[in-house]
Amino acid sequence: MNKYVMRLTKPIHITFIGSLILGILVLVALIVIDKYAEINISFLTILFTTLLTIVLSFLIFTYLINRFINSKIKFIYRIITNRQTAEEAEYSVTEDVLTRLTKDTAEWASTQKRQINQLQKQAEFRKEFLGNLAHELKTPVFSIQGYILTLLEGGLEDERVNRDFLVRALSGVDRISNLLEDLDNISKFETDRFQLKLEKFDLIKVTNNIFRELEKKAKKKDIKLNFDQHYEPLMVNGDKTKITQVLVNLISNSISYGKESGKTTVSFDAIDKKKVLVQISDNGVGMAEEHIPRLFERFYRVDKSRERNVGGSGLGLAIVKHIIEAHKQTIKVKSTEGIGSTFSFTLEKV
């Protein structure tokens, strides 16, 4: 029985079954009247009346159900869709309307759930972003305020103090300036308000220049900056200024979070004729795997207390990711806590 009931998926099936049952009831009623009410009804009359009942009831049921479907289901579709087609389309009793509606409603509910989850994540991210931004600005502002107050309270007349405090206040101003510049860069990247200046340049030469630039910082922790092997000039196609910014950020981070007397190694491997893989590896503190998925988020800190002391705006890796993706390339990171980290990205090879 259930097997046949499951096949009744269209409204017309219900209409037909209802009309058939009504016809059978009329047939039984006419037979009973003919037999017990002493009214002689011919067989043709009984047959014609039965058939007429089935046909008329089928037409009436079809009309009523059709009106019901088109009034109620259109209303539902106007709720679950932004399109206006729901008002224009006609739904027939010959269609499997309920199954279609069930499927469309389930898809709509699933879409709404995804959108709600996305909005919740965005709200959480926005809240976290504003909190981090406030903290990043508050630290240098308070230090600048402290130095200026000290100067105003008498330190300005003390030549041993005034210049030193002004230099420290300037350092705080520079930190705020760098933060605002990084925020402006992030905004440009995310709204596509920038253009890459693509050119051919020697990646080995650029990296050597960065090594010289960061040599003083590396020496403070006795960290060696080197290549994994000797390289001939390696020509790539990209925005030289932006790629330099990427390398400076990654190599500088490897120094900041590297171990004393450690090393930072840069390597280049040809993936194919069109791409080269750039890797920056260190034997520093590393990080737990749980941090890696969020590492390129704005202001994300692996260890907030430790990294505040290191400095930086907290936007460096987010900018790095935007630059690499703007070149239509990818960046990845592998890290093991206590062993070190490796950042790798691809570039178009000339």
mmCIF file of C-alpha atoms in Angstrom:
data_model
loop_
_atom_site.group_PDB
_atom_site.id
_atom_site.type_symbol
_atom_site.label_atom_id
_atom_site.label_comp_id
_atom_site.label_asym_id
_atom_site.label_seq_id
_atom_site.Cartn_x
_atom_site.Cartn_y
_atom_site.Cartn_z
ATOM 1 C CA MET A 1 0.000 0.000 0.000
ATOM 2 C CA ASN A 2 2.780 2.436 0.975
ATOM 3 C CA LYS A 3 4.468 1.692 -2.334
ATOM 4 C CA TYR A 4 1.504 3.099 -4.282
ATOM 5 C CA VAL A 5 0.960 6.019 -1.902
ATOM 6 C CA MET A 6 4.571 7.130 -2.429
ATOM 7 C CA ARG A 7 3.892 7.430 -6.163
ATOM 8 C CA LEU A 8 1.200 10.085 -5.591
ATOM 9 C CA THR A 9 3.649 12.959 -5.908
ATOM 10 C CA LYS A 10 1.592 15.323 -8.080
ATOM 11 C CA PRO A 11 -1.602 17.189 -7.108
ATOM 12 C CA ILE A 12 -3.361 15.758 -10.168
ATOM 13 C CA HIS A 13 -2.957 12.302 -8.676
ATOM 14 C CA ILE A 14 -4.857 13.378 -5.576
ATOM 15 C CA THR A 15 -7.487 15.086 -7.750
ATOM 16 C CA PHE A 16 -8.017 11.956 -9.805
ATOM 17 C CA ILE A 17 -8.193 9.670 -6.765
ATOM 18 C CA GLY A 18 -10.654 12.026 -5.061
ATOM 19 C CA SER A 19 -12.875 12.206 -8.167
ATOM 20 C CA LEU A 20 -12.762 8.412 -8.541
ATOM 21 C CA ILE A 21 -13.775 7.866 -4.927
ATOM 22 C CA LEU A 22 -16.622 10.369 -5.271
ATOM 23 C CA GLY A 23 -17.764 8.596 -8.470
ATOM 24 C CA ILE A 24 -17.718 5.242 -6.691
ATOM 25 C CA LEU A 25 -19.771 6.645 -3.816
ATOM 26 C CA VAL A 26 -22.356 8.004 -6.291
ATOM 27 C CA LEU A 27 -22.435 4.628 -8.075
ATOM 28 C CA VAL A 28 -23.035 2.775 -4.797
ATOM 29 C CA ALA A 29 -25.704 5.303 -3.782
ATOM 30 C CA LEU A 30 -27.559 4.893 -7.116
ATOM 31 C CA ILE A 31 -27.423 1.086 -6.866
ATOM 32 C CA VAL A 32 -28.797 1.206 -3.322
ATOM 33 C CA ILE A 33 -31.581 3.599 -4.362
ATOM 34 C CA ASP A 34 -32.419 1.418 -7.368
ATOM 35 C CA LYS A 35 -32.627 -1.704 -5.212
ATOM 36 C CA TYR A 36 -34.285 -0.524 -1.998
ATOM 37 C CA ALA A 37 -36.188 2.688 -2.842
ATOM 38 C CA GLU A 38 -38.356 1.091 -5.498
ATOM 39 C CA ILE A 39 -37.122 3.589 -8.046
ATOM 40 C CA ASN A 40 -36.265 2.034 -11.337
ATOM 41 C CA ILE A 41 -32.980 3.506 -12.574
ATOM 42 C CA SER A 42 -31.593 2.172 -15.809
ATOM 43 C CA PHE A 43 -28.045 0.891 -16.072
ATOM 44 C CA LEU A 44 -27.145 3.613 -18.620
ATOM 45 C CA THR A 45 -28.428 6.310 -16.260
ATOM 46 C CA ILE A 46 -26.331 4.916 -13.412
ATOM 47 C CA LEU A 47 -23.277 4.649 -15.646
ATOM 48 C CA PHE A 48 -23.737 8.134 -17.146
ATOM 49 C CA THR A 49 -24.337 9.742 -13.737
ATOM 50 C CA THR A 50 -21.254 8.055 -12.308
ATOM 51 C CA LEU A 51 -19.042 9.122 -15.198
ATOM 52 C CA LEU A 52 -20.455 12.643 -15.143
ATOM 53 C CA THR A 53 -19.768 12.874 -11.407
ATOM 54 C CA ILE A 54 -16.176 11.746 -11.901
ATOM 55 C CA VAL A 55 -15.561 14.203 -14.755
ATOM 56 C CA LEU A 56 -17.227 17.197 -13.070
ATOM 57 C CA SER A 57 -15.601 16.564 -9.697
ATOM 58 C CA PHE A 58 -12.224 16.122 -11.409
ATOM 59 C CA LEU A 59 -12.603 19.484 -13.177
ATOM 60 C CA ILE A 60 -13.819 21.239 -10.025
ATOM 61 C CA PHE A 61 -11.085 19.715 -7.833
ATOM 62 C CA THR A 62 -8.451 20.584 -10.457
ATOM 63 C CA TYR A 63 -9.621 24.198 -10.603
ATOM 64 C CA LEU A 64 -9.740 24.617 -6.827
ATOM 65 C CA ILE A 65 -6.404 22.924 -6.169
ATOM 66 C CA ASN A 66 -4.803 24.891 -8.996
ATOM 67 C CA ARG A 67 -5.993 28.163 -7.443
ATOM 68 C CA PHE A 68 -4.807 27.034 -4.025
ATOM 69 C CA ILE A 69 -1.358 26.093 -5.329
ATOM 70 C CA ASN A 70 -0.868 29.309 -7.287
ATOM 71 C CA SER A 71 -1.975 31.522 -4.419
ATOM 72 C CA LYS A 72 -0.136 29.794 -1.563
ATOM 73 C CA ILE A 73 3.008 28.557 -3.294
ATOM 74 C CA LYS A 74 3.594 31.865 -5.071
ATOM 75 C CA PHE A 75 3.428 33.555 -1.675
ATOM 76 C CA ILE A 76 6.027 31.122 -0.294
ATOM 77 C CA TYR A 77 8.304 31.678 -3.292
ATOM 78 C CA ARG A 78 8.034 35.446 -2.857
ATOM 79 C CA ILE A 79 9.398 34.946 0.651
ATOM 80 C CA ILE A 80 12.256 32.590 -0.172
ATOM 81 C CA THR A 81 13.474 34.307 -3.334
ATOM 82 C CA ASN A 82 14.322 37.842 -4.335
ATOM 83 C CA ARG A 83 13.299 37.231 -7.928
ATOM 84 C CA GLN A 84 9.956 38.440 -9.286
ATOM 85 C CA THR A 85 9.418 35.300 -11.391
ATOM 86 C CA ALA A 86 7.458 33.758 -8.527
ATOM 87 C CA GLU A 87 4.632 36.225 -9.238
ATOM 88 C CA GLU A 88 4.551 35.483 -12.963
ATOM 89 C CA ALA A 89 4.954 31.706 -13.078
ATOM 90 C CA GLU A 90 1.940 29.406 -13.108
ATOM 91 C CA TYR A 91 2.161 26.138 -11.206
ATOM 92 C CA SER A 92 0.110 23.300 -12.637
ATOM 93 C CA VAL A 93 -1.445 20.349 -10.846
ATOM 94 C CA THR A 94 0.417 18.137 -13.296
ATOM 95 C CA GLU A 95 3.757 19.200 -11.761
ATOM 96 C CA ASP A 96 5.384 17.684 -8.702
ATOM 97 C CA VAL A 97 4.996 21.043 -6.985
ATOM 98 C CA LEU A 98 5.351 19.958 -3.371
ATOM 99 C CA THR A 99 8.589 18.049 -3.955
ATOM 100 C CA ARG A 100 9.964 21.019 -5.863
ATOM 101 C CA LEU A 101 8.870 23.398 -3.110
ATOM 102 C CA THR A 102 10.408 21.171 -0.439
ATOM 103 C CA LYS A 103 13.713 21.089 -2.316
ATOM 104 C CA ASP A 104 13.753 24.838 -2.984
ATOM 105 C CA THR A 105 12.822 25.633 0.616
ATOM 106 C CA ALA A 106 15.584 23.359 1.917
ATOM 107 C CA GLU A 107 18.113 25.090 -0.374
ATOM 108 C CA TRP A 108 16.857 28.508 0.752
ATOM 109 C CA ALA A 109 17.150 27.500 4.415
ATOM 110 C CA SER A 110 20.662 26.187 3.825
ATOM 111 C CA THR A 111 21.653 29.447 2.089
ATOM 112 C CA GLN A 112 20.186 31.525 4.914
ATOM 113 C CA LYS A 113 22.085 29.469 7.479
ATOM 114 C CA ARG A 114 25.358 29.973 5.606
ATOM 115 C CA GLN A 115 24.730 33.710 5.341
ATOM 116 C CA ILE A 116 23.922 33.963 9.045
ATOM 117 C CA ASN A 117 27.105 32.068 9.931
ATOM 118 C CA GLN A 118 29.101 34.324 7.630
ATOM 119 C CA LEU A 119 27.592 37.459 9.166
ATOM 120 C CA GLN A 120 28.355 36.150 12.646
ATOM 121 C CA LYS A 121 31.973 35.501 11.643
ATOM 122 C CA GLN A 122 32.240 38.958 10.098
ATOM 123 C CA ALA A 123 30.807 40.580 13.207
ATOM 124 C CA GLU A 124 33.236 38.643 15.400
ATOM 125 C CA PHE A 125 36.153 39.505 13.115
ATOM 126 C CA ARG A 126 35.154 43.194 13.062
ATOM 127 C CA LYS A 127 34.931 43.259 16.849
ATOM 128 C CA GLU A 128 38.335 41.587 17.187
ATOM 129 C CA PHE A 129 39.842 43.897 14.540
ATOM 130 C CA LEU A 130 38.640 47.068 16.282
ATOM 131 C CA GLY A 131 39.907 45.795 19.632
ATOM 132 C CA ASN A 132 43.334 44.989 18.189
ATOM 133 C CA LEU A 133 43.514 48.303 16.338
ATOM 134 C CA ALA A 134 42.670 50.206 19.529
ATOM 135 C CA HIS A 135 45.379 48.294 21.402
ATOM 136 C CA GLU A 136 47.981 48.884 18.686
ATOM 137 C CA LEU A 137 47.283 52.632 18.729
ATOM 138 C CA LYS A 138 46.929 52.910 22.493
ATOM 139 C CA THR A 139 50.450 51.647 23.269
ATOM 140 C CA PRO A 140 52.446 54.274 21.292
ATOM 141 C CA VAL A 141 49.966 57.057 22.120
ATOM 142 C CA PHE A 142 50.359 56.440 25.877
ATOM 143 C CA SER A 143 54.156 56.374 25.577
ATOM 144 C CA ILE A 144 54.172 59.628 23.581
ATOM 145 C CA GLN A 145 51.814 61.190 26.122
ATOM 146 C CA GLY A 146 54.102 60.129 28.966
ATOM 147 C CA TYR A 147 57.235 61.573 27.355
ATOM 148 C CA ILE A 148 55.530 64.896 26.528
ATOM 149 C CA LEU A 149 54.099 65.235 30.058
ATOM 150 C CA THR A 150 57.544 64.580 31.519
ATOM 151 C CA LEU A 151 59.009 67.295 29.310
ATOM 152 C CA LEU A 152 56.247 69.768 30.230
ATOM 153 C CA GLU A 153 56.745 69.071 33.941
ATOM 154 C CA GLY A 154 60.365 70.231 33.858
ATOM 155 C CA GLY A 155 62.218 67.751 31.712
ATOM 156 C CA LEU A 156 62.338 70.210 28.821
ATOM 157 C CA GLU A 157 64.945 72.325 30.660
ATOM 158 C CA ASP A 158 67.130 69.293 31.360
ATOM 159 C CA GLU A 159 69.383 68.821 28.342
ATOM 160 C CA ARG A 160 70.179 65.247 29.396
ATOM 161 C CA VAL A 161 66.478 64.344 29.263
ATOM 162 C CA ASN A 162 64.744 66.499 26.639
ATOM 163 C CA ARG A 163 66.503 65.198 23.530
ATOM 164 C CA ASP A 164 66.261 61.547 24.633
ATOM 165 C CA PHE A 165 62.533 61.864 25.372
ATOM 166 C CA LEU A 166 61.871 63.658 22.091
ATOM 167 C CA VAL A 167 63.607 60.837 20.225
ATOM 168 C CA ARG A 168 61.485 58.281 22.093
ATOM 169 C CA ALA A 169 58.302 60.246 21.335
ATOM 170 C CA LEU A 170 59.310 60.398 17.673
ATOM 171 C CA SER A 171 59.733 56.632 17.713
ATOM 172 C CA GLY A 172 56.136 56.313 18.931
ATOM 173 C CA VAL A 173 54.953 58.682 16.195
ATOM 174 C CA ASP A 174 56.817 56.588 13.609
ATOM 175 C CA ARG A 175 55.098 53.467 14.901
ATOM 176 C CA ILE A 176 51.657 55.074 14.510
ATOM 177 C CA SER A 177 52.632 56.360 11.066
ATOM 178 C CA ASN A 178 53.714 52.865 9.988
ATOM 179 C CA LEU A 179 50.491 51.384 11.335
ATOM 180 C CA LEU A 180 48.364 53.908 9.432
ATOM 181 C CA GLU A 181 50.380 53.315 6.265
ATOM 182 C CA ASP A 182 49.876 49.544 6.592
ATOM 183 C CA LEU A 183 46.146 50.062 7.154
ATOM 184 C CA ASP A 184 46.000 52.223 4.039
ATOM 185 C CA ASN A 185 47.832 49.524 2.051
ATOM 186 C CA ILE A 186 45.465 46.818 3.313
ATOM 187 C CA SER A 187 42.499 48.972 2.327
ATOM 188 C CA LYS A 188 43.908 49.463 -1.180
ATOM 189 C CA PHE A 189 44.574 45.757 -1.599
ATOM 190 C CA GLU A 190 41.123 44.725 -0.420
ATOM 191 C CA THR A 191 39.303 47.239 -2.622
ATOM 192 C CA ASP A 192 41.555 46.722 -5.674
ATOM 193 C CA ARG A 193 42.598 50.385 -5.588
ATOM 194 C CA PHE A 194 46.167 49.644 -6.660
ATOM 195 C CA GLN A 195 47.991 48.494 -9.749
ATOM 196 C CA LEU A 196 50.998 46.236 -10.003
ATOM 197 C CA LYS A 197 53.940 47.652 -11.911
ATOM 198 C CA LEU A 198 55.129 44.454 -13.549
ATOM 199 C CA GLU A 199 58.737 44.288 -14.690
ATOM 200 C CA LYS A 200 61.561 41.786 -15.087
ATOM 201 C CA PHE A 201 64.094 41.800 -12.257
ATOM 202 C CA ASP A 202 66.808 39.635 -10.718
ATOM 203 C CA LEU A 203 65.439 37.946 -7.588
ATOM 204 C CA ILE A 204 68.941 36.994 -6.369
ATOM 205 C CA LYS A 205 70.124 40.596 -6.518
ATOM 206 C CA VAL A 206 67.036 41.830 -4.663
ATOM 207 C CA THR A 207 67.510 39.210 -1.924
ATOM 208 C CA ASN A 208 71.224 40.107 -1.511
ATOM 209 C CA ASN A 209 70.241 43.762 -1.069
ATOM 210 C CA ILE A 210 67.739 42.754 1.624
ATOM 211 C CA PHE A 211 70.413 40.687 3.398
ATOM 212 C CA ARG A 212 72.643 43.793 3.550
ATOM 213 C CA GLU A 213 69.724 45.928 4.726
ATOM 214 C CA LEU A 214 68.836 43.536 7.565
ATOM 215 C CA GLU A 215 72.418 42.558 8.435
ATOM 216 C CA LYS A 216 72.560 44.877 11.454
ATOM 217 C CA LYS A 217 69.310 43.489 12.866
ATOM 218 C CA ALA A 218 70.509 39.921 12.346
ATOM 219 C CA LYS A 219 73.851 40.553 14.053
ATOM 220 C CA LYS A 220 72.104 41.643 17.264
ATOM 221 C CA LYS A 221 70.884 38.034 17.642
ATOM 222 C CA ASP A 222 73.885 36.476 15.877
ATOM 223 C CA ILE A 223 71.603 35.111 13.122
ATOM 224 C CA LYS A 224 73.166 34.222 9.780
ATOM 225 C CA LEU A 225 71.371 35.206 6.580
ATOM 226 C CA ASN A 226 72.284 33.066 3.577
ATOM 227 C CA PHE A 227 71.169 31.099 0.520
ATOM 228 C CA ASP A 228 70.988 27.329 0.612
ATOM 229 C CA GLN A 229 73.395 27.233 -2.376
ATOM 230 C CA HIS A 230 75.070 29.461 -4.924
ATOM 231 C CA TYR A 231 72.641 30.911 -7.471
ATOM 232 C CA GLU A 232 73.130 32.492 -10.845
ATOM 233 C CA PRO A 233 70.928 35.517 -11.651
ATOM 234 C CA LEU A 234 67.261 34.473 -11.533
ATOM 235 C CA MET A 235 64.908 36.659 -13.562
ATOM 236 C CA VAL A 236 61.240 36.831 -12.540
ATOM 237 C CA ASN A 237 58.271 38.898 -13.636
ATOM 238 C CA GLY A 238 56.467 40.930 -10.971
ATOM 239 C CA ASP A 239 56.192 44.207 -9.111
ATOM 240 C CA LYS A 240 59.749 44.642 -7.836
ATOM 241 C CA THR A 241 58.812 47.042 -5.034
ATOM 242 C CA LYS A 242 55.994 44.847 -3.757
ATOM 243 C CA ILE A 243 58.004 41.597 -3.939
ATOM 244 C CA THR A 244 60.848 43.340 -2.108
ATOM 245 C CA GLN A 245 58.324 44.270 0.586
ATOM 246 C CA VAL A 246 57.278 40.610 0.836
ATOM 247 C CA LEU A 247 60.869 39.376 1.206
ATOM 248 C CA VAL A 248 61.758 42.097 3.727
ATOM 249 C CA ASN A 249 58.743 41.203 5.857
ATOM 250 C CA LEU A 250 59.356 37.432 5.803
ATOM 251 C CA ILE A 251 63.119 37.639 6.382
ATOM 252 C CA SER A 252 62.677 40.275 9.094
ATOM 253 C CA ASN A 253 60.112 38.062 10.847
ATOM 254 C CA SER A 254 62.491 35.093 10.690
ATOM 255 C CA ILE A 255 65.072 37.238 12.504
ATOM 256 C CA SER A 256 62.596 38.578 15.073
ATOM 257 C CA TYR A 257 61.363 35.121 16.032
ATOM 258 C CA GLY A 258 64.622 33.283 15.431
ATOM 259 C CA LYS A 259 66.825 31.762 18.083
ATOM 260 C CA GLU A 260 70.068 33.327 19.226
ATOM 261 C CA SER A 261 72.934 32.156 16.977
ATOM 262 C CA GLY A 262 70.394 30.754 14.561
ATOM 263 C CA LYS A 263 70.046 31.083 10.804
ATOM 264 C CA THR A 264 67.665 32.198 8.084
ATOM 265 C CA THR A 265 67.962 30.422 4.753
ATOM 266 C CA VAL A 266 66.480 31.510 1.440
ATOM 267 C CA SER A 267 66.129 28.996 -1.396
ATOM 268 C CA PHE A 268 64.775 29.053 -4.950
ATOM 269 C CA ASP A 269 63.447 26.010 -6.803
ATOM 270 C CA ALA A 270 62.100 25.855 -10.330
ATOM 271 C CA ILE A 271 58.657 24.198 -10.265
ATOM 272 C CA ASP A 272 58.407 24.200 -14.041
ATOM 273 C CA LYS A 273 59.366 26.465 -16.927
ATOM 274 C CA LYS A 274 56.899 29.128 -15.775
ATOM 275 C CA LYS A 275 57.208 29.258 -11.979
ATOM 276 C CA VAL A 276 59.835 29.472 -9.277
ATOM 277 C CA LEU A 277 59.260 28.529 -5.623
ATOM 278 C CA VAL A 278 60.756 30.918 -3.060
ATOM 279 C CA GLN A 279 61.296 29.577 0.476
ATOM 280 C CA ILE A 280 62.371 31.458 3.621
ATOM 281 C CA SER A 281 63.262 29.021 6.403
ATOM 282 C CA ASP A 282 64.478 29.552 9.956
ATOM 283 C CA ASN A 283 65.285 27.435 13.003
ATOM 284 C CA GLY A 284 63.455 29.740 15.384
ATOM 285 C CA VAL A 285 60.645 29.297 17.884
ATOM 286 C CA GLY A 286 58.094 28.065 15.322
ATOM 287 C CA MET A 287 54.414 27.838 16.136
ATOM 288 C CA ALA A 288 51.696 25.287 16.856
ATOM 289 C CA GLU A 289 49.673 24.021 13.886
ATOM 290 C CA GLU A 290 46.472 25.538 15.289
ATOM 291 C CA HIS A 291 47.771 29.058 14.533
ATOM 292 C CA ILE A 292 48.647 28.487 10.866
ATOM 293 C CA PRO A 293 45.109 28.872 9.358
ATOM 294 C CA ARG A 294 44.773 32.357 10.923
ATOM 295 C CA LEU A 295 48.363 33.483 10.490
ATOM 296 C CA PHE A 296 47.620 35.849 7.580
ATOM 297 C CA GLU A 297 44.721 37.594 9.323
ATOM 298 C CA ARG A 298 45.056 41.246 10.236
ATOM 299 C CA PHE A 299 46.488 41.779 13.747
ATOM 300 C CA TYR A 300 46.545 38.050 14.485
ATOM 301 C CA ARG A 301 49.190 37.275 17.083
ATOM 302 C CA VAL A 302 50.508 33.802 17.884
ATOM 303 C CA ASP A 303 51.744 34.938 21.279
ATOM 304 C CA LYS A 304 50.393 38.390 22.047
ATOM 305 C CA SER A 305 52.636 39.174 24.994
ATOM 306 C CA ARG A 306 55.792 38.058 23.180
ATOM 307 C CA GLU A 307 54.995 39.670 19.841
ATOM 308 C CA ARG A 308 54.035 43.041 21.315
ATOM 309 C CA ASN A 309 57.631 43.300 22.505
ATOM 310 C CA VAL A 310 58.950 42.417 19.053
ATOM 311 C CA GLY A 311 56.989 45.309 17.542
ATOM 312 C CA GLY A 312 55.455 45.665 14.123
ATOM 313 C CA SER A 313 51.945 46.664 13.147
ATOM 314 C CA GLY A 314 50.531 43.127 13.039
ATOM 315 C CA LEU A 315 49.538 43.703 9.416
ATOM 316 C CA GLY A 316 52.713 42.520 7.695
ATOM 317 C CA LEU A 317 51.649 38.979 6.838
ATOM 318 C CA ALA A 318 48.198 40.126 5.743
ATOM 319 C CA ILE A 319 49.858 42.546 3.305
ATOM 320 C CA VAL A 320 52.248 39.808 2.135
ATOM 321 C CA LYS A 321 49.335 37.525 1.316
ATOM 322 C CA HIS A 322 47.528 40.272 -0.612
ATOM 323 C CA ILE A 323 50.658 41.061 -2.656
ATOM 324 C CA ILE A 324 51.271 37.427 -3.598
ATOM 325 C CA GLU A 325 47.616 36.858 -4.491
ATOM 326 C CA ALA A 326 47.624 40.067 -6.564
ATOM 327 C CA HIS A 327 50.375 38.401 -8.618
ATOM 328 C CA LYS A 328 47.973 35.437 -9.008
ATOM 329 C CA GLN A 329 50.355 33.263 -7.002
ATOM 330 C CA THR A 330 50.071 31.372 -3.692
ATOM 331 C CA ILE A 331 51.804 31.527 -0.327
ATOM 332 C CA LYS A 332 51.992 28.764 2.291
ATOM 333 C CA VAL A 333 53.617 28.186 5.640
ATOM 334 C CA LYS A 334 54.894 25.130 7.471
ATOM 335 C CA SER A 335 55.942 25.359 11.078
ATOM 336 C CA THR A 336 56.811 23.160 14.035
ATOM 337 C CA GLU A 337 56.870 24.577 17.530
ATOM 338 C CA GLY A 338 60.437 24.776 18.838
ATOM 339 C CA ILE A 339 61.985 23.781 15.493
ATOM 340 C CA GLY A 340 61.239 26.606 13.056
ATOM 341 C CA SER A 341 59.088 27.864 10.206
ATOM 342 C CA THR A 342 59.189 27.905 6.414
ATOM 343 C CA PHE A 343 57.260 30.407 4.327
ATOM 344 C CA SER A 344 57.015 29.594 0.631
ATOM 345 C CA PHE A 345 55.451 31.401 -2.314
ATOM 346 C CA THR A 346 55.584 31.202 -6.079
ATOM 347 C CA LEU A 347 56.518 33.761 -8.711
ATOM 348 C CA GLU A 348 56.336 33.859 -12.472
ATOM 349 C CA LYS A 349 59.715 33.024 -13.952
ATOM 350 C CA VAL A 350 61.064 34.782 -17.047
#
